[in-house]
Amino acid sequence: MLEFWRAGGSNTGATPELAREVEAEGWDGQMFMDSQCLSADPYAQMGVWACSTERIKLSTGVTNPLTRNLAVTAGAAATIQAISGGRAVLGIGRGDSALAYLGHAPVGLRRFEQAIRHLQVLLSGGEVPFEDFGSAGDAPSVHSLSLGQRPESVRLKWLPEGLPKVPLDVAATGPKVIAMSAPVAERVTFSVGAEPERMQWALDVARKARAEAGLNDSGISYGAQIVVVCHPDEATAMEVAMHMAPPLARFQTMQGQVGPVDAATREDLGKIQKGYDMTEHGNVASKERIVGGALTPDFVKRFAVVGTPDHCFERLRELLALGLERVVAVGPGFYPADWGEAAGLFAREVLPALKAG
């Protein structure tokens, strides 16, 4: 079943009215940004939406292994699962702005892999021994206390019986994270742009990793996070897409180049790698994203889905035909206020057409 999600951002509201409005538009899910210095707390917002809606799914978009203890993260996601009636998803990545604004780079691959494996155990109601789980900070060990009995492992003892497991959704751009997460997570969401060749490459990496683990595509959902700017006037859409594309395109430059790229694409990615302005991250109104440069319109047209409803429909249908089951649209909800009725064009015309096949 196809799912269409709205990406979250720093101005995602927590009001019941907005929650019901988004659900009524036909969206299947809403992501909530987890970046403590740039956005309100995602779990508090998800709780409001869970109590105000009946159908729409809710996910962090995305959390990371560092800013919260993994047991706290698992407990928060399971809480949303319980109060929403099974509509929670836990989206996680290696960390970007949430870590940058604490003075850190994204966590390493080894720690990230360990984190998603531990989360899968905790979300399933299992336990992780303290010696495997690692330190929760600078506090002394529980073994320093004088106790008759003490816990020896981490487990969410409060999980209600019969509560469906929260699916884990890994945000993945590079080949190592894709290959590591595909055999472990229920969902993998690629952030590789909107070119079919690059999307096919990401899917091939994931499927190969699952095949090597003795798995097929049963039990996993592949999705893609894509900048989508839909407007009757292409020039108006391009103006917005030019400053929406850099934050998402940046993920492809953080650890080097990703997948098949030509010389022109390599040049544009180089601009982002050298000049991305992290101090403007999360500011959807910012038009100055790259210090000393800008992306070319040709790159943005290929990287994002930009244009009329008919054009957006054709571009997304082509990507879905590759085997994607989900699209996380970056753009709807953050279009300029002066767009008026045009801001809802994607939800009114493109979503129903894509769902109808």
XYZ file of C-alpha atoms in Angstrom:
357
model
C 0.000 0.000 0.000
C 1.389 3.381 -1.009
C 1.957 5.950 1.728
C 2.492 9.688 1.322
C 4.025 11.544 4.244
C 4.650 15.208 4.962
C 8.124 16.054 6.187
C 8.425 17.856 9.494
C 10.185 21.118 10.218
C 10.762 23.728 12.859
C 7.395 25.371 12.199
C 5.327 22.187 12.313
C 2.478 23.019 14.659
C 1.078 20.843 17.399
C -2.486 22.090 17.263
C -5.369 19.647 17.016
C -6.837 21.779 14.222
C -3.745 21.398 12.024
C -3.567 17.676 12.755
C -7.137 17.145 11.604
C -6.603 19.375 8.560
C -3.558 17.404 7.392
C -5.353 14.100 7.910
C -8.376 15.364 5.964
C -6.112 16.320 3.040
C -5.371 12.625 2.576
C -1.832 12.371 3.932
C -0.879 8.986 5.366
C 1.805 10.230 7.732
C 3.424 13.269 9.336
C 7.086 13.483 10.303
C 8.242 15.607 13.257
C 11.707 17.144 13.252
C 13.893 16.115 16.206
C 16.440 18.894 16.587
C 16.282 20.345 20.077
C 17.723 23.769 19.209
C 15.677 24.264 16.040
C 12.322 22.643 16.696
C 9.790 21.910 19.396
C 9.910 18.452 20.965
C 8.641 15.866 18.472
C 7.099 13.467 20.971
C 5.019 16.178 22.639
C 3.712 17.211 19.219
C 3.078 13.605 18.209
C 1.063 13.111 21.382
C -1.213 16.006 20.480
C -1.671 14.693 16.945
C -2.282 11.148 18.200
C -5.172 12.351 20.352
C -6.600 14.569 17.599
C -6.626 12.167 14.639
C -7.830 8.689 13.780
C -5.826 7.444 10.804
C -2.622 9.364 10.085
C 0.701 7.804 11.131
C 3.269 9.724 13.167
C 7.061 9.543 13.112
C 10.170 11.335 14.216
C 11.799 12.828 11.156
C 14.391 11.911 12.301
C 15.901 11.237 15.704
C 19.481 10.081 16.345
C 21.370 7.786 18.755
C 23.111 10.536 20.737
C 20.790 13.246 22.044
C 18.605 10.781 23.963
C 19.445 7.538 25.672
C 18.177 4.725 23.445
C 15.877 3.460 26.195
C 14.316 6.927 26.433
C 13.846 7.024 22.660
C 12.282 3.562 22.587
C 10.029 4.419 25.519
C 8.843 7.646 23.908
C 8.057 5.920 20.603
C 6.215 3.115 22.385
C 4.191 5.683 24.331
C 3.027 7.286 21.080
C 2.262 3.806 19.754
C 0.055 3.094 22.751
C -1.914 6.341 22.770
C -2.318 6.450 18.961
C -3.610 2.914 18.650
C -0.599 1.605 16.735
C 0.183 4.535 14.419
C 3.743 5.333 15.524
C 6.942 4.922 13.516
C 10.438 5.611 14.838
C 12.511 7.418 12.226
C 16.235 7.551 12.968
C 19.419 8.691 11.271
C 23.029 9.316 12.220
C 22.263 12.868 13.311
C 22.671 16.224 11.616
C 21.524 19.580 13.002
C 20.605 18.089 16.388
C 24.248 17.105 16.839
C 25.778 20.095 15.043
C 24.047 22.437 17.491
C 25.639 20.510 20.359
C 29.068 20.702 18.732
C 29.116 17.188 17.266
C 29.337 15.528 13.867
C 27.054 12.579 12.967
C 27.708 9.386 14.928
C 29.963 6.770 13.373
C 28.642 3.827 11.417
C 29.556 1.220 14.035
C 27.732 3.053 16.799
C 24.754 3.664 14.529
C 24.451 -0.008 13.651
C 24.637 -0.982 17.314
C 21.982 1.621 18.124
C 19.418 0.369 15.624
C 19.969 -3.228 16.728
C 19.473 -2.273 20.380
C 16.375 -0.258 19.494
C 14.898 -3.240 17.688
C 15.396 -5.374 20.795
C 13.880 -2.773 23.126
C 10.921 -2.029 20.859
C 10.222 -5.774 20.681
C 10.044 -5.998 24.470
C 13.437 -7.650 24.812
C 16.354 -6.741 27.023
C 19.909 -5.590 26.420
C 22.520 -6.431 29.099
C 24.201 -3.395 30.622
C 27.616 -4.530 29.380
C 26.310 -4.507 25.799
C 24.170 -1.400 26.137
C 27.009 0.869 27.180
C 27.180 3.849 29.505
C 24.271 6.248 29.874
C 26.573 9.067 30.955
C 29.047 9.934 33.668
C 27.048 8.454 36.553
C 28.640 5.640 38.582
C 27.596 2.049 37.904
C 24.545 0.627 39.665
C 26.959 -1.926 41.109
C 28.362 0.840 43.307
C 25.070 0.839 45.235
C 24.395 -1.378 48.228
C 21.358 -3.377 47.077
C 19.899 -6.788 47.725
C 19.046 -7.155 44.024
C 19.697 -4.864 41.105
C 18.749 -4.746 37.417
C 21.314 -6.197 35.039
C 19.791 -5.154 31.730
C 17.742 -2.510 29.929
C 14.128 -3.442 29.161
C 10.861 -1.540 28.780
C 9.018 -3.439 31.496
C 5.897 -1.316 31.167
C 5.024 -2.198 27.555
C 1.338 -3.206 27.378
C 0.709 -6.802 26.402
C -0.250 -7.069 22.761
C 1.065 -3.624 21.796
C 2.237 -3.848 18.161
C 5.951 -3.217 17.756
C 6.884 0.280 16.585
C 8.438 -0.036 13.098
C 11.971 1.325 12.791
C 12.563 3.590 9.791
C 16.210 4.321 8.957
C 17.055 7.450 6.977
C 19.789 6.375 4.556
C 21.861 8.108 1.896
C 25.207 6.331 1.536
C 25.820 2.714 0.541
C 27.119 1.651 3.958
C 24.072 2.850 5.891
C 21.693 1.472 3.251
C 23.367 -1.950 3.296
C 23.597 -2.049 7.081
C 20.004 -1.024 7.765
C 18.084 -2.885 5.051
C 18.369 -6.343 6.706
C 17.527 -4.962 10.174
C 14.851 -2.254 9.915
C 11.223 -2.544 8.846
C 11.591 0.622 6.794
C 14.402 2.353 4.929
C 13.882 5.862 3.590
C 16.380 6.964 0.964
C 17.548 10.549 0.641
C 19.215 10.453 -2.770
C 17.169 12.941 -4.761
C 14.552 12.285 -7.423
C 16.534 10.936 -10.368
C 15.427 7.387 -11.264
C 19.022 6.206 -11.780
C 20.047 7.212 -8.284
C 16.892 5.777 -6.748
C 17.418 2.486 -8.583
C 20.992 2.407 -7.292
C 19.804 2.830 -3.685
C 17.189 0.107 -4.090
C 19.765 -2.235 -5.609
C 22.128 -1.705 -2.662
C 19.329 -2.442 -0.178
C 18.081 -5.521 -2.006
C 21.567 -6.934 -2.380
C 22.188 -6.535 1.350
C 18.944 -8.318 2.181
C 19.683 -11.105 -0.288
C 23.098 -11.647 1.290
C 21.324 -11.936 4.652
C 18.941 -14.530 3.212
C 16.015 -12.102 3.014
C 13.730 -10.915 0.230
C 11.630 -7.743 0.069
C 8.910 -9.223 2.255
C 8.772 -7.413 5.580
C 10.469 -4.198 4.482
C 9.121 -0.943 3.081
C 11.302 1.262 0.893
C 10.601 4.979 0.819
C 12.189 8.193 -0.377
C 12.457 11.686 1.043
C 12.016 14.071 -1.876
C 11.736 17.832 -2.260
C 8.361 18.452 -3.926
C 7.356 21.949 -5.033
C 4.043 21.967 -6.882
C 2.654 25.157 -8.449
C 0.804 26.030 -11.679
C 3.660 28.370 -12.631
C 6.988 26.567 -13.022
C 9.055 29.711 -12.428
C 7.300 30.304 -9.108
C 7.893 26.685 -8.114
C 11.576 26.878 -9.079
C 12.123 29.992 -6.979
C 11.047 28.073 -3.878
C 12.785 24.831 -4.859
C 16.132 26.610 -5.237
C 16.318 27.235 -1.485
C 14.506 24.057 -0.390
C 16.911 21.704 -2.174
C 20.257 22.415 -0.403
C 19.368 21.035 3.070
C 18.323 17.689 1.603
C 21.043 17.557 -1.050
C 23.608 18.137 1.684
C 23.115 14.627 3.047
C 24.801 13.312 -0.098
C 27.969 15.291 0.586
C 28.467 14.671 4.300
C 30.480 11.487 3.780
C 31.518 11.868 0.132
C 29.656 11.252 -3.105
C 26.781 8.825 -3.306
C 25.747 6.679 -6.225
C 26.017 7.577 -9.912
C 26.810 11.258 -10.557
C 27.925 13.209 -13.596
C 30.422 16.076 -13.644
C 27.766 18.787 -13.354
C 26.140 17.101 -10.358
C 29.535 16.643 -8.736
C 30.167 20.378 -9.066
C 26.851 21.279 -7.432
C 27.372 18.816 -4.592
C 30.817 20.314 -4.074
C 29.260 23.739 -3.527
C 27.057 22.326 -0.793
C 29.873 20.381 0.834
C 32.104 23.443 1.086
C 29.570 26.180 1.694
C 26.397 24.913 3.381
C 25.278 27.387 6.055
C 24.227 25.312 9.063
C 23.212 28.470 10.934
C 20.275 28.763 8.499
C 19.258 25.106 8.792
C 15.592 24.753 9.702
C 14.747 28.269 8.526
C 12.340 27.503 5.693
C 12.217 31.158 4.632
C 15.984 31.423 4.147
C 17.105 31.964 0.557
C 20.831 32.043 1.348
C 21.741 28.423 2.064
C 25.220 28.186 0.551
C 27.999 30.596 1.478
C 29.627 31.997 -1.640
C 27.509 30.133 -4.171
C 24.225 28.605 -5.272
C 22.987 25.441 -6.926
C 22.283 25.463 -10.635
C 18.632 25.319 -11.741
C 19.403 22.208 -13.786
C 20.599 20.356 -10.675
C 17.527 21.396 -8.690
C 15.173 20.293 -11.481
C 16.760 16.839 -11.429
C 17.253 16.531 -7.678
C 13.744 17.719 -6.761
C 10.247 17.336 -8.184
C 9.314 20.837 -9.309
C 6.479 22.116 -11.469
C 2.815 21.730 -12.315
C 0.578 19.036 -10.817
C 0.821 16.980 -14.013
C 4.619 17.189 -13.995
C 4.843 16.230 -10.310
C 2.511 13.298 -10.910
C 4.630 11.928 -13.767
C 7.936 12.333 -11.913
C 6.669 10.624 -8.777
C 4.874 7.863 -10.667
C 8.156 7.013 -12.395
C 9.925 6.694 -9.038
C 7.145 4.649 -7.451
C 7.334 2.209 -10.359
C 10.848 1.272 -9.215
C 9.436 -0.338 -6.077
C 9.041 2.506 -3.597
C 6.099 2.226 -1.227
C 6.439 5.582 0.490
C 7.185 9.196 -0.384
C 8.138 11.714 2.294
C 7.416 15.033 0.604
C 9.601 17.945 1.697
C 7.754 21.122 0.796
C 3.998 20.817 1.386
C 3.223 22.722 4.570
C 6.164 25.070 4.063
C 5.253 26.903 0.886
C 5.129 30.735 1.036
C 2.043 32.175 2.687
C 1.258 34.288 -0.363
C 0.689 31.165 -2.474
C -2.854 31.008 -1.144
C -4.910 28.179 -2.646
C -1.928 27.007 -4.713
C -0.237 25.794 -1.518
C -2.724 22.925 -1.310
C -2.528 21.952 -4.964
C -0.315 18.909 -4.395
C -2.652 17.420 -1.798
C -5.781 18.201 -3.820
C -4.665 16.998 -7.249
C -1.471 14.945 -7.121
C -2.040 12.781 -4.034
C -5.412 11.379 -5.165
C -4.082 10.694 -8.662
C -1.038 8.813 -7.366
C -3.124 6.763 -4.954
C -5.536 5.872 -7.728
C -2.629 4.507 -9.754
